mmCIF file of C-alpha atoms in Angstrom:
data_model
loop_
_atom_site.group_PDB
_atom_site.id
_atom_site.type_symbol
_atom_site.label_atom_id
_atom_site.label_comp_id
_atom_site.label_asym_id
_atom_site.label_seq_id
_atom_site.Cartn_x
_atom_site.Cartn_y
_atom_site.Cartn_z
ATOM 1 C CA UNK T 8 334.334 55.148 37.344
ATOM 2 C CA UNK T 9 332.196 52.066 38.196
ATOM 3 C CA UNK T 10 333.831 49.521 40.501
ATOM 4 C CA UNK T 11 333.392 45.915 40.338
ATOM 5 C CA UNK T 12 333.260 44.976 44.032
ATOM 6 C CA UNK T 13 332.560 47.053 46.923
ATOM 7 C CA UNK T 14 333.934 48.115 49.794
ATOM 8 C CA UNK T 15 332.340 44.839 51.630
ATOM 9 C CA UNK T 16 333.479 42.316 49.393
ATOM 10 C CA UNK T 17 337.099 43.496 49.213
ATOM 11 C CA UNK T 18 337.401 43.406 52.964
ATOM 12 C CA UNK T 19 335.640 40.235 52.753
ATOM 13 C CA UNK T 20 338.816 38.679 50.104
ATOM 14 C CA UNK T 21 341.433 40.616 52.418
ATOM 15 C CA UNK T 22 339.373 38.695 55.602
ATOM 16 C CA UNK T 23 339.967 35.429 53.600
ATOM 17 C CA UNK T 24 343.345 35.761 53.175
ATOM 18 C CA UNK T 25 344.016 36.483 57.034
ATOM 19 C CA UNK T 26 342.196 33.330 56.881
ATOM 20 C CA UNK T 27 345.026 31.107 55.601
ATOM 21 C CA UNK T 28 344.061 31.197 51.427
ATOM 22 C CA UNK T 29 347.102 32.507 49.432
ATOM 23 C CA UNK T 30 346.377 35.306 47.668
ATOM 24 C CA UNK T 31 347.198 33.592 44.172
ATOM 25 C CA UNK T 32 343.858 31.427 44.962
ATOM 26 C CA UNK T 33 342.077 34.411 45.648
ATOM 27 C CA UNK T 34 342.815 36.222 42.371
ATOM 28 C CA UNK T 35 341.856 33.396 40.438
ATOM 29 C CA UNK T 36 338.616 32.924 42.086
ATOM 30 C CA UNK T 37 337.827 36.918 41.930
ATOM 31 C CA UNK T 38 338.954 37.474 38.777
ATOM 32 C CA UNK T 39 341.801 40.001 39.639
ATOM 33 C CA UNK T 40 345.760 40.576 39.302
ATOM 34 C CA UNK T 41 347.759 40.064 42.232
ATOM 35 C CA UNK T 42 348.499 43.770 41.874
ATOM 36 C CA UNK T 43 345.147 44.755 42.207
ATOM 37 C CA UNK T 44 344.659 42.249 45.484
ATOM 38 C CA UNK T 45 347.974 44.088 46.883
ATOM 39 C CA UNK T 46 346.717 47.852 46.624
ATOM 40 C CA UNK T 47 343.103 46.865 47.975
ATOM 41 C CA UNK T 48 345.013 45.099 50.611
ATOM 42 C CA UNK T 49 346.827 48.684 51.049
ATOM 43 C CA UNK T 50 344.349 50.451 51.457
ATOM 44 C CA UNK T 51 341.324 48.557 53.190
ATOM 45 C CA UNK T 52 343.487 46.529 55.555
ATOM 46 C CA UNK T 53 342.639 46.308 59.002
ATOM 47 C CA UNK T 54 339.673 47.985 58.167
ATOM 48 C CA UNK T 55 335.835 46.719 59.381
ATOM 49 C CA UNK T 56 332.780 47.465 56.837
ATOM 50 C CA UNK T 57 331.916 49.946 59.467
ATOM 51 C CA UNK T 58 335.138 51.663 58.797
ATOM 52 C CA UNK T 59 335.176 51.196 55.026
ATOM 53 C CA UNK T 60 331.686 53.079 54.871
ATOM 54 C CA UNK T 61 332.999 56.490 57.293
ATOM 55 C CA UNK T 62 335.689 57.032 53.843
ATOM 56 C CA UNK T 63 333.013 57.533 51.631
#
């Protein structure tokens, strides 16, 4: 299955939205549900790139 962002940019949105933007903002500008921001939030938060790259 091919994945539309990688492992960098998701931790990147999940970065911005510790930031302060809401996650509704973030879907829109992404292009995602506010499901799919919630399970990438599951499972890549508090994670670094550095991190996101040992799963794989």
């Amino acid at each position: 299955m091919k994945r539309r962002f990688s492992d960098e940019q998701i931790i990147g949105m999940i970065k911005e939205y510790k930031a302060g933007v809401k996650a509704q903002e973030l879907c829109r500008r992404y292009g995602i549900s506010d499901a799919t921001f919630y399970k990438y939030k599951a499972k890549f938060g508090g994670m670094n790139v550095s991190d996101a790259k040992k799963l794989w």
